[in-house]
């Protein structure tokens, strides 16, 4: 079978405000999602879909794409999502699902789904690359979101991203001199991004605040001192905390940490970023957070 790979992502700046056009800095992760595909001419017009999580079977489905029906599956809701997504692929592609081929499609998510590193965005980009279609448009009609995660999956590098007035991004070299002092801690749960976005949209936003996050992103990209970076991250957290009117993750979980702690993405789950300090692994482990990565463990740059 032929294969395509898309990396996962971590959003370092402008969570929430990316929706309103704030400049985002995002980086790819070492782990991502693999997509394997094989096409056979057997006049049956079927899709055999297999989805694996870390090489373990998760979702399987047989789909009739002439009539767009799920014929067999072990997870009906998951199969319906795949059916609708493949239907969107058909609408955008001039070649896929338009004849009588049978498609054998297999995915393998290399990281646990509760890591929040982009199980959906990596799937969208893989499908789009396979079908030769625009991944941003496929993502928009299938899922929604700002699209920064699609940019990372597509380019496989760090990106500066904005989605207003239209989607635009550039590949950047983000490897600060202090990168090996940074750590990434998983909070043992996945945050529902859609709920977080809905909560954010219920608040009254201002262009001034959007511009302030864009300014922080620019300063982060140019920063080469950990102390200044830490100040920028703390300022970023405080601005969002004030806007959302909820405590920062440091206030809630790590009030005695000697280093900054910054949420990466929707607040309340997934990963946070911090900096090394004496006994940092024991500190997080004693609080029940045992998944602690260093830069080289998780970032794919």
PDB file of C-alpha atoms in Angstrom:
ATOM      1  CA  UNK A   1       0.000   0.000   0.000  1.00  0.00           C
ATOM      2  CA  UNK A   2       1.099   3.559  -0.666  1.00  0.00           C
ATOM      3  CA  UNK A   3       1.434   5.907   2.329  1.00  0.00           C
ATOM      4  CA  UNK A   4       1.088   9.568   3.318  1.00  0.00           C
ATOM      5  CA  UNK A   5       2.072  11.126   6.659  1.00  0.00           C
ATOM      6  CA  UNK A   6       0.993  14.326   8.389  1.00  0.00           C
ATOM      7  CA  UNK A   7       2.490  15.534  11.684  1.00  0.00           C
ATOM      8  CA  UNK A   8       0.480  16.643  14.668  1.00  0.00           C
ATOM      9  CA  UNK A   9       0.770  20.171  16.071  1.00  0.00           C
ATOM     10  CA  UNK A  10       1.143  22.290  19.152  1.00  0.00           C
ATOM     11  CA  UNK A  11      -0.246  25.835  19.143  1.00  0.00           C
ATOM     12  CA  UNK A  12       2.182  28.028  21.065  1.00  0.00           C
ATOM     13  CA  UNK A  13       0.394  31.380  20.826  1.00  0.00           C
ATOM     14  CA  UNK A  14      -3.010  33.026  20.244  1.00  0.00           C
ATOM     15  CA  UNK A  15      -5.321  30.167  21.236  1.00  0.00           C
ATOM     16  CA  UNK A  16      -8.976  31.230  20.823  1.00  0.00           C
ATOM     17  CA  UNK A  17      -7.981  34.541  19.223  1.00  0.00           C
ATOM     18  CA  UNK A  18      -6.793  32.705  16.110  1.00  0.00           C
ATOM     19  CA  UNK A  19     -10.476  32.571  15.160  1.00  0.00           C
ATOM     20  CA  UNK A  20     -10.548  36.354  14.885  1.00  0.00           C
ATOM     21  CA  UNK A  21      -7.324  36.662  12.910  1.00  0.00           C
ATOM     22  CA  UNK A  22      -4.623  36.833  15.584  1.00  0.00           C
ATOM     23  CA  UNK A  23      -1.200  35.743  14.382  1.00  0.00           C
ATOM     24  CA  UNK A  24      -0.474  32.163  15.500  1.00  0.00           C
ATOM     25  CA  UNK A  25       2.833  30.403  16.027  1.00  0.00           C
ATOM     26  CA  UNK A  26       2.449  26.627  15.792  1.00  0.00           C
ATOM     27  CA  UNK A  27       4.969  23.807  15.594  1.00  0.00           C
ATOM     28  CA  UNK A  28       4.781  20.216  14.290  1.00  0.00           C
ATOM     29  CA  UNK A  29       5.103  17.191  16.543  1.00  0.00           C
ATOM     30  CA  UNK A  30       7.225  14.134  15.849  1.00  0.00           C
ATOM     31  CA  UNK A  31       4.163  11.916  15.940  1.00  0.00           C
ATOM     32  CA  UNK A  32       1.244  12.308  13.569  1.00  0.00           C
ATOM     33  CA  UNK A  33      -1.073  10.181  11.461  1.00  0.00           C
ATOM     34  CA  UNK A  34      -0.247   7.738   8.702  1.00  0.00           C
ATOM     35  CA  UNK A  35      -2.590   7.087   5.784  1.00  0.00           C
ATOM     36  CA  UNK A  36      -2.304   3.964   3.625  1.00  0.00           C
ATOM     37  CA  UNK A  37      -4.263   3.515   0.413  1.00  0.00           C
ATOM     38  CA  UNK A  38      -4.848   0.965  -2.316  1.00  0.00           C
ATOM     39  CA  UNK A  39      -7.349   1.041  -5.174  1.00  0.00           C
ATOM     40  CA  UNK A  40      -8.740  -2.008  -6.976  1.00  0.00           C
ATOM     41  CA  UNK A  41     -10.882  -2.151 -10.085  1.00  0.00           C
ATOM     42  CA  UNK A  42     -13.592  -4.645  -9.151  1.00  0.00           C
ATOM     43  CA  UNK A  43     -16.781  -2.777 -10.170  1.00  0.00           C
ATOM     44  CA  UNK A  44     -18.049  -2.749  -6.549  1.00  0.00           C
ATOM     45  CA  UNK A  45     -17.749   0.948  -5.565  1.00  0.00           C
ATOM     46  CA  UNK A  46     -16.851   0.201  -1.959  1.00  0.00           C
ATOM     47  CA  UNK A  47     -14.607   1.725   0.688  1.00  0.00           C
ATOM     48  CA  UNK A  48     -12.971  -0.569   3.231  1.00  0.00           C
ATOM     49  CA  UNK A  49     -11.948   1.775   6.023  1.00  0.00           C
ATOM     50  CA  UNK A  50      -9.673   0.741   8.895  1.00  0.00           C
ATOM     51  CA  UNK A  51      -8.565   3.175  11.583  1.00  0.00           C
ATOM     52  CA  UNK A  52      -5.870   2.274  14.097  1.00  0.00           C
ATOM     53  CA  UNK A  53      -4.754   4.050  17.262  1.00  0.00           C
ATOM     54  CA  UNK A  54      -1.072   3.401  17.898  1.00  0.00           C
ATOM     55  CA  UNK A  55      -1.245   0.307  15.687  1.00  0.00           C
ATOM     56  CA  UNK A  56      -4.270  -1.102  17.542  1.00  0.00           C
ATOM     57  CA  UNK A  57      -7.583  -1.540  15.667  1.00  0.00           C
ATOM     58  CA  UNK A  58     -10.179   1.096  16.528  1.00  0.00           C
ATOM     59  CA  UNK A  59     -12.749   1.811  13.786  1.00  0.00           C
ATOM     60  CA  UNK A  60     -13.642  -0.310  10.799  1.00  0.00           C
ATOM     61  CA  UNK A  61     -16.312   0.372   8.219  1.00  0.00           C
ATOM     62  CA  UNK A  62     -17.468  -0.781   4.814  1.00  0.00           C
ATOM     63  CA  UNK A  63     -19.080   2.024   2.837  1.00  0.00           C
ATOM     64  CA  UNK A  64     -21.006   1.877  -0.420  1.00  0.00           C
ATOM     65  CA  UNK A  65     -20.056   5.167  -2.067  1.00  0.00           C
ATOM     66  CA  UNK A  66     -22.508   4.830  -4.963  1.00  0.00           C
ATOM     67  CA  UNK A  67     -25.383   5.200  -2.524  1.00  0.00           C
ATOM     68  CA  UNK A  68     -23.378   6.601   0.405  1.00  0.00           C
ATOM     69  CA  UNK A  69     -24.410   3.976   2.905  1.00  0.00           C
ATOM     70  CA  UNK A  70     -22.517   2.355   5.756  1.00  0.00           C
ATOM     71  CA  UNK A  71     -22.836  -1.388   5.144  1.00  0.00           C
ATOM     72  CA  UNK A  72     -20.807  -2.595   8.144  1.00  0.00           C
ATOM     73  CA  UNK A  73     -19.113  -0.948  11.112  1.00  0.00           C
ATOM     74  CA  UNK A  74     -18.192  -1.414  14.755  1.00  0.00           C
ATOM     75  CA  UNK A  75     -18.688   2.279  15.658  1.00  0.00           C
ATOM     76  CA  UNK A  76     -21.737   3.773  13.885  1.00  0.00           C
ATOM     77  CA  UNK A  77     -21.087   7.406  14.849  1.00  0.00           C
ATOM     78  CA  UNK A  78     -17.461   7.194  13.710  1.00  0.00           C
ATOM     79  CA  UNK A  79     -18.452   5.541  10.445  1.00  0.00           C
ATOM     80  CA  UNK A  80     -21.023   8.275   9.731  1.00  0.00           C
ATOM     81  CA  UNK A  81     -18.346  10.937  10.204  1.00  0.00           C
ATOM     82  CA  UNK A  82     -16.024   9.103   7.796  1.00  0.00           C
ATOM     83  CA  UNK A  83     -18.854   8.687   5.282  1.00  0.00           C
ATOM     84  CA  UNK A  84     -19.636  12.402   5.326  1.00  0.00           C
ATOM     85  CA  UNK A  85     -15.971  13.343   5.066  1.00  0.00           C
ATOM     86  CA  UNK A  86     -15.420  11.021   2.096  1.00  0.00           C
ATOM     87  CA  UNK A  87     -18.554  12.441   0.505  1.00  0.00           C
ATOM     88  CA  UNK A  88     -16.970  15.883   0.843  1.00  0.00           C
ATOM     89  CA  UNK A  89     -13.810  14.511  -0.777  1.00  0.00           C
ATOM     90  CA  UNK A  90     -15.924  13.271  -3.698  1.00  0.00           C
ATOM     91  CA  UNK A  91     -17.502  16.701  -4.149  1.00  0.00           C
ATOM     92  CA  UNK A  92     -14.093  18.419  -4.274  1.00  0.00           C
ATOM     93  CA  UNK A  93     -12.205  15.814  -6.305  1.00  0.00           C
ATOM     94  CA  UNK A  94     -12.473  15.145 -10.015  1.00  0.00           C
ATOM     95  CA  UNK A  95     -11.244  11.562  -9.636  1.00  0.00           C
ATOM     96  CA  UNK A  96     -11.980  10.006  -6.230  1.00  0.00           C
ATOM     97  CA  UNK A  97     -15.214   8.025  -5.675  1.00  0.00           C
ATOM     98  CA  UNK A  98     -16.377   8.723  -9.238  1.00  0.00           C
ATOM     99  CA  UNK A  99     -15.939   5.302 -10.818  1.00  0.00           C
ATOM    100  CA  UNK A 100     -16.416   1.697  -9.691  1.00  0.00           C
ATOM    101  CA  UNK A 101     -13.112   1.182  -7.895  1.00  0.00           C
ATOM    102  CA  UNK A 102     -12.916  -0.318  -4.433  1.00  0.00           C
ATOM    103  CA  UNK A 103     -10.740   1.681  -2.049  1.00  0.00           C
ATOM    104  CA  UNK A 104      -8.819   0.079   0.800  1.00  0.00           C
ATOM    105  CA  UNK A 105      -7.992   2.950   3.157  1.00  0.00           C
ATOM    106  CA  UNK A 106      -6.194   2.615   6.467  1.00  0.00           C
ATOM    107  CA  UNK A 107      -5.157   5.223   9.029  1.00  0.00           C
ATOM    108  CA  UNK A 108      -2.857   4.941  12.020  1.00  0.00           C
ATOM    109  CA  UNK A 109      -2.836   7.644  14.671  1.00  0.00           C
ATOM    110  CA  UNK A 110       0.607   7.511  16.249  1.00  0.00           C
ATOM    111  CA  UNK A 111      -0.275   9.390  19.445  1.00  0.00           C
ATOM    112  CA  UNK A 112      -3.058   8.768  21.999  1.00  0.00           C
ATOM    113  CA  UNK A 113      -6.247  10.536  20.832  1.00  0.00           C
ATOM    114  CA  UNK A 114      -6.559  12.375  24.153  1.00  0.00           C
ATOM    115  CA  UNK A 115      -3.260  14.176  23.495  1.00  0.00           C
ATOM    116  CA  UNK A 116      -5.102  16.737  21.360  1.00  0.00           C
ATOM    117  CA  UNK A 117      -2.274  16.932  18.818  1.00  0.00           C
ATOM    118  CA  UNK A 118      -4.542  16.930  15.771  1.00  0.00           C
ATOM    119  CA  UNK A 119      -6.204  13.596  15.075  1.00  0.00           C
ATOM    120  CA  UNK A 120      -8.748  15.353  12.836  1.00  0.00           C
ATOM    121  CA  UNK A 121      -6.457  17.846  11.109  1.00  0.00           C
ATOM    122  CA  UNK A 122      -3.922  15.161  10.206  1.00  0.00           C
ATOM    123  CA  UNK A 123      -6.735  13.059   8.749  1.00  0.00           C
ATOM    124  CA  UNK A 124      -8.052  15.991   6.691  1.00  0.00           C
ATOM    125  CA  UNK A 125      -4.611  16.792   5.317  1.00  0.00           C
ATOM    126  CA  UNK A 126      -3.865  13.166   4.463  1.00  0.00           C
ATOM    127  CA  UNK A 127      -7.176  12.787   2.621  1.00  0.00           C
ATOM    128  CA  UNK A 128      -6.663  16.064   0.785  1.00  0.00           C
ATOM    129  CA  UNK A 129      -3.137  15.147  -0.309  1.00  0.00           C
ATOM    130  CA  UNK A 130      -4.361  11.740  -1.481  1.00  0.00           C
ATOM    131  CA  UNK A 131      -7.263  13.254  -3.438  1.00  0.00           C
ATOM    132  CA  UNK A 132      -5.367  16.276  -4.740  1.00  0.00           C
ATOM    133  CA  UNK A 133      -7.761  18.799  -3.174  1.00  0.00           C
ATOM    134  CA  UNK A 134      -7.498  21.873  -0.943  1.00  0.00           C
ATOM    135  CA  UNK A 135      -7.046  20.678   2.664  1.00  0.00           C
ATOM    136  CA  UNK A 136      -8.249  23.986   4.112  1.00  0.00           C
ATOM    137  CA  UNK A 137     -11.528  23.798   2.240  1.00  0.00           C
ATOM    138  CA  UNK A 138     -12.025  20.134   3.099  1.00  0.00           C
ATOM    139  CA  UNK A 139     -11.409  20.975   6.753  1.00  0.00           C
ATOM    140  CA  UNK A 140     -13.808  23.922   6.636  1.00  0.00           C
ATOM    141  CA  UNK A 141     -16.740  21.936   5.266  1.00  0.00           C
ATOM    142  CA  UNK A 142     -15.993  18.844   7.369  1.00  0.00           C
ATOM    143  CA  UNK A 143     -14.977  20.288  10.727  1.00  0.00           C
ATOM    144  CA  UNK A 144     -14.455  24.048  10.866  1.00  0.00           C
ATOM    145  CA  UNK A 145     -11.767  25.794  12.912  1.00  0.00           C
ATOM    146  CA  UNK A 146      -9.141  28.394  12.056  1.00  0.00           C
ATOM    147  CA  UNK A 147      -7.015  26.050   9.917  1.00  0.00           C
ATOM    148  CA  UNK A 148      -3.648  26.615  11.605  1.00  0.00           C
ATOM    149  CA  UNK A 149      -3.408  22.874  12.296  1.00  0.00           C
ATOM    150  CA  UNK A 150      -3.918  22.131   8.601  1.00  0.00           C
ATOM    151  CA  UNK A 151      -1.054  24.497   7.727  1.00  0.00           C
ATOM    152  CA  UNK A 152       1.291  22.627  10.082  1.00  0.00           C
ATOM    153  CA  UNK A 153       0.181  19.218   8.767  1.00  0.00           C
ATOM    154  CA  UNK A 154       0.613  20.364   5.159  1.00  0.00           C
ATOM    155  CA  UNK A 155       3.995  22.080   5.506  1.00  0.00           C
ATOM    156  CA  UNK A 156       5.455  19.804   8.216  1.00  0.00           C
ATOM    157  CA  UNK A 157       7.267  22.719   9.799  1.00  0.00           C
ATOM    158  CA  UNK A 158       6.665  25.627  12.160  1.00  0.00           C
ATOM    159  CA  UNK A 159       4.267  28.212  10.737  1.00  0.00           C
ATOM    160  CA  UNK A 160       3.065  31.738  11.360  1.00  0.00           C
ATOM    161  CA  UNK A 161      -0.623  31.627  10.522  1.00  0.00           C
ATOM    162  CA  UNK A 162      -3.546  34.026  10.146  1.00  0.00           C
ATOM    163  CA  UNK A 163      -7.031  33.213   8.900  1.00  0.00           C
ATOM    164  CA  UNK A 164      -8.323  36.761   8.369  1.00  0.00           C
ATOM    165  CA  UNK A 165      -8.906  38.581   6.102  1.00  0.00           C
ATOM    166  CA  UNK A 166      -8.122  35.291   4.365  1.00  0.00           C
ATOM    167  CA  UNK A 167      -6.027  32.246   5.199  1.00  0.00           C
ATOM    168  CA  UNK A 168      -2.343  33.064   4.885  1.00  0.00           C
ATOM    169  CA  UNK A 169       0.711  31.575   6.469  1.00  0.00           C
ATOM    170  CA  UNK A 170       4.446  31.311   6.142  1.00  0.00           C
ATOM    171  CA  UNK A 171       6.930  28.649   7.098  1.00  0.00           C
ATOM    172  CA  UNK A 172       9.291  29.844   9.808  1.00  0.00           C
ATOM    173  CA  UNK A 173      12.385  28.587  11.556  1.00  0.00           C
ATOM    174  CA  UNK A 174      11.506  28.381  15.247  1.00  0.00           C
ATOM    175  CA  UNK A 175      14.365  26.850  17.203  1.00  0.00           C
ATOM    176  CA  UNK A 176      15.121  29.262  20.048  1.00  0.00           C
ATOM    177  CA  UNK A 177      18.433  28.970  21.857  1.00  0.00           C
ATOM    178  CA  UNK A 178      16.567  27.915  25.008  1.00  0.00           C
ATOM    179  CA  UNK A 179      14.438  25.222  23.346  1.00  0.00           C
ATOM    180  CA  UNK A 180      16.035  22.453  25.408  1.00  0.00           C
ATOM    181  CA  UNK A 181      14.914  24.232  28.570  1.00  0.00           C
ATOM    182  CA  UNK A 182      11.242  23.914  27.572  1.00  0.00           C
ATOM    183  CA  UNK A 183       8.990  21.071  28.689  1.00  0.00           C
ATOM    184  CA  UNK A 184       5.490  19.940  27.722  1.00  0.00           C
ATOM    185  CA  UNK A 185       3.135  18.387  30.272  1.00  0.00           C
ATOM    186  CA  UNK A 186      -0.067  16.520  29.462  1.00  0.00           C
ATOM    187  CA  UNK A 187      -2.999  17.313  31.766  1.00  0.00           C
ATOM    188  CA  UNK A 188      -4.455  13.774  31.637  1.00  0.00           C
ATOM    189  CA  UNK A 189      -7.551  14.848  29.727  1.00  0.00           C
ATOM    190  CA  UNK A 190      -8.578  16.140  26.331  1.00  0.00           C
ATOM    191  CA  UNK A 191     -10.265  19.498  26.101  1.00  0.00           C
ATOM    192  CA  UNK A 192     -13.264  19.800  23.793  1.00  0.00           C
ATOM    193  CA  UNK A 193     -12.095  22.489  21.374  1.00  0.00           C
ATOM    194  CA  UNK A 194     -15.586  23.162  20.038  1.00  0.00           C
ATOM    195  CA  UNK A 195     -16.926  23.858  23.520  1.00  0.00           C
ATOM    196  CA  UNK A 196     -13.966  26.130  24.212  1.00  0.00           C
ATOM    197  CA  UNK A 197     -14.506  28.029  20.964  1.00  0.00           C
ATOM    198  CA  UNK A 198     -18.225  28.400  21.688  1.00  0.00           C
ATOM    199  CA  UNK A 199     -17.444  29.837  25.134  1.00  0.00           C
ATOM    200  CA  UNK A 200     -14.919  32.225  23.613  1.00  0.00           C
ATOM    201  CA  UNK A 201     -17.419  33.422  20.997  1.00  0.00           C
ATOM    202  CA  UNK A 202     -19.955  34.185  23.720  1.00  0.00           C
ATOM    203  CA  UNK A 203     -17.607  36.916  24.975  1.00  0.00           C
ATOM    204  CA  UNK A 204     -17.357  40.410  23.553  1.00  0.00           C
ATOM    205  CA  UNK A 205     -14.111  40.604  21.599  1.00  0.00           C
ATOM    206  CA  UNK A 206     -12.088  43.584  20.382  1.00  0.00           C
ATOM    207  CA  UNK A 207      -9.638  44.073  17.519  1.00  0.00           C
ATOM    208  CA  UNK A 208      -7.269  45.698  20.012  1.00  0.00           C
ATOM    209  CA  UNK A 209      -6.926  42.450  21.950  1.00  0.00           C
ATOM    210  CA  UNK A 210      -6.506  40.426  18.735  1.00  0.00           C
ATOM    211  CA  UNK A 211      -3.670  42.769  17.751  1.00  0.00           C
ATOM    212  CA  UNK A 212      -2.054  42.381  21.183  1.00  0.00           C
ATOM    213  CA  UNK A 213      -1.806  38.604  20.695  1.00  0.00           C
ATOM    214  CA  UNK A 214      -0.374  39.080  17.210  1.00  0.00           C
ATOM    215  CA  UNK A 215       2.245  41.348  18.763  1.00  0.00           C
ATOM    216  CA  UNK A 216       3.131  38.733  21.396  1.00  0.00           C
ATOM    217  CA  UNK A 217       3.515  36.121  18.636  1.00  0.00           C
ATOM    218  CA  UNK A 218       5.947  38.356  16.733  1.00  0.00           C
ATOM    219  CA  UNK A 219       8.005  38.925  19.890  1.00  0.00           C
ATOM    220  CA  UNK A 220       8.061  35.176  20.655  1.00  0.00           C
ATOM    221  CA  UNK A 221       9.404  34.409  17.197  1.00  0.00           C
ATOM    222  CA  UNK A 222      12.294  36.844  17.701  1.00  0.00           C
ATOM    223  CA  UNK A 223      12.959  35.964  21.330  1.00  0.00           C
ATOM    224  CA  UNK A 224      16.269  34.337  22.275  1.00  0.00           C
ATOM    225  CA  UNK A 225      16.240  34.654  26.049  1.00  0.00           C
ATOM    226  CA  UNK A 226      14.295  32.303  28.295  1.00  0.00           C
ATOM    227  CA  UNK A 227      13.517  35.032  30.834  1.00  0.00           C
ATOM    228  CA  UNK A 228      11.912  37.238  28.190  1.00  0.00           C
ATOM    229  CA  UNK A 229      10.077  34.245  26.694  1.00  0.00           C
ATOM    230  CA  UNK A 230       8.754  33.351  30.154  1.00  0.00           C
ATOM    231  CA  UNK A 231       7.474  36.899  30.634  1.00  0.00           C
ATOM    232  CA  UNK A 232       5.738  36.800  27.246  1.00  0.00           C
ATOM    233  CA  UNK A 233       4.079  33.470  28.089  1.00  0.00           C
ATOM    234  CA  UNK A 234       2.928  34.743  31.498  1.00  0.00           C
ATOM    235  CA  UNK A 235       1.547  37.914  29.923  1.00  0.00           C
ATOM    236  CA  UNK A 236      -0.237  35.820  27.279  1.00  0.00           C
ATOM    237  CA  UNK A 237      -1.889  33.643  29.951  1.00  0.00           C
ATOM    238  CA  UNK A 238      -2.980  36.627  32.009  1.00  0.00           C
ATOM    239  CA  UNK A 239      -4.569  38.351  29.021  1.00  0.00           C
ATOM    240  CA  UNK A 240      -6.635  35.295  28.135  1.00  0.00           C
ATOM    241  CA  UNK A 241      -7.503  34.656  31.777  1.00  0.00           C
ATOM    242  CA  UNK A 242      -8.804  38.201  32.088  1.00  0.00           C
ATOM    243  CA  UNK A 243     -10.798  37.907  28.876  1.00  0.00           C
ATOM    244  CA  UNK A 244     -12.345  34.513  29.658  1.00  0.00           C
ATOM    245  CA  UNK A 245     -12.735  35.361  33.348  1.00  0.00           C
ATOM    246  CA  UNK A 246     -11.329  32.030  34.443  1.00  0.00           C
ATOM    247  CA  UNK A 247      -8.099  31.285  36.349  1.00  0.00           C
ATOM    248  CA  UNK A 248      -4.930  30.326  34.516  1.00  0.00           C
ATOM    249  CA  UNK A 249      -3.793  26.701  34.579  1.00  0.00           C
ATOM    250  CA  UNK A 250      -0.898  27.729  36.833  1.00  0.00           C
ATOM    251  CA  UNK A 251      -3.286  29.275  39.358  1.00  0.00           C
ATOM    252  CA  UNK A 252      -5.480  26.177  39.304  1.00  0.00           C
ATOM    253  CA  UNK A 253      -2.957  23.361  39.254  1.00  0.00           C
ATOM    254  CA  UNK A 254       0.592  24.610  39.719  1.00  0.00           C
ATOM    255  CA  UNK A 255       0.525  27.710  41.955  1.00  0.00           C
ATOM    256  CA  UNK A 256       3.865  26.840  43.530  1.00  0.00           C
ATOM    257  CA  UNK A 257       5.720  26.206  40.271  1.00  0.00           C
ATOM    258  CA  UNK A 258       8.838  28.379  40.004  1.00  0.00           C
ATOM    259  CA  UNK A 259       8.461  28.503  36.212  1.00  0.00           C
ATOM    260  CA  UNK A 260       5.758  29.832  33.893  1.00  0.00           C
ATOM    261  CA  UNK A 261       2.998  27.438  32.832  1.00  0.00           C
ATOM    262  CA  UNK A 262       1.142  28.137  29.578  1.00  0.00           C
ATOM    263  CA  UNK A 263      -1.872  26.396  28.075  1.00  0.00           C
ATOM    264  CA  UNK A 264      -1.480  25.171  24.500  1.00  0.00           C
ATOM    265  CA  UNK A 265      -4.876  25.302  22.799  1.00  0.00           C
ATOM    266  CA  UNK A 266      -8.316  25.358  24.417  1.00  0.00           C
ATOM    267  CA  UNK A 267      -7.997  25.774  28.173  1.00  0.00           C
ATOM    268  CA  UNK A 268      -8.667  22.888  30.532  1.00  0.00           C
ATOM    269  CA  UNK A 269      -6.915  19.918  28.941  1.00  0.00           C
ATOM    270  CA  UNK A 270      -4.323  18.681  26.475  1.00  0.00           C
ATOM    271  CA  UNK A 271      -0.789  20.027  26.922  1.00  0.00           C
ATOM    272  CA  UNK A 272       0.776  22.899  28.780  1.00  0.00           C
ATOM    273  CA  UNK A 273       4.264  24.285  28.278  1.00  0.00           C
ATOM    274  CA  UNK A 274       6.701  25.203  31.029  1.00  0.00           C
ATOM    275  CA  UNK A 275      10.439  25.464  31.643  1.00  0.00           C
ATOM    276  CA  UNK A 276      12.807  23.156  33.471  1.00  0.00           C
ATOM    277  CA  UNK A 277      13.661  23.798  37.085  1.00  0.00           C
ATOM    278  CA  UNK A 278      15.337  21.717  39.773  1.00  0.00           C
ATOM    279  CA  UNK A 279      13.316  18.548  40.361  1.00  0.00           C
ATOM    280  CA  UNK A 280      10.729  19.447  37.714  1.00  0.00           C
ATOM    281  CA  UNK A 281       9.894  15.834  36.874  1.00  0.00           C
ATOM    282  CA  UNK A 282       9.254  14.935  40.512  1.00  0.00           C
ATOM    283  CA  UNK A 283       7.189  18.117  40.917  1.00  0.00           C
ATOM    284  CA  UNK A 284       4.760  17.214  38.119  1.00  0.00           C
ATOM    285  CA  UNK A 285       4.727  13.507  38.937  1.00  0.00           C
ATOM    286  CA  UNK A 286       3.784  14.198  42.554  1.00  0.00           C
ATOM    287  CA  UNK A 287       0.836  16.235  41.323  1.00  0.00           C
ATOM    288  CA  UNK A 288      -0.321  13.314  39.165  1.00  0.00           C
ATOM    289  CA  UNK A 289       0.977  14.529  35.799  1.00  0.00           C
ATOM    290  CA  UNK A 290       3.368  11.833  34.635  1.00  0.00           C
ATOM    291  CA  UNK A 291       3.535  12.593  30.909  1.00  0.00           C
ATOM    292  CA  UNK A 292       6.347  15.153  30.680  1.00  0.00           C
ATOM    293  CA  UNK A 293       8.178  15.662  27.381  1.00  0.00           C
ATOM    294  CA  UNK A 294      11.268  17.649  26.581  1.00  0.00           C
ATOM    295  CA  UNK A 295      11.504  19.599  23.311  1.00  0.00           C
ATOM    296  CA  UNK A 296      13.362  16.878  21.404  1.00  0.00           C
ATOM    297  CA  UNK A 297      10.884  14.236  22.586  1.00  0.00           C
ATOM    298  CA  UNK A 298       7.824  15.840  21.073  1.00  0.00           C
ATOM    299  CA  UNK A 299       8.647  18.647  18.636  1.00  0.00           C
ATOM    300  CA  UNK A 300       9.385  17.569  15.071  1.00  0.00           C
ATOM    301  CA  UNK A 301      11.791  20.304  14.013  1.00  0.00           C
TER     302      UNK A 301
END
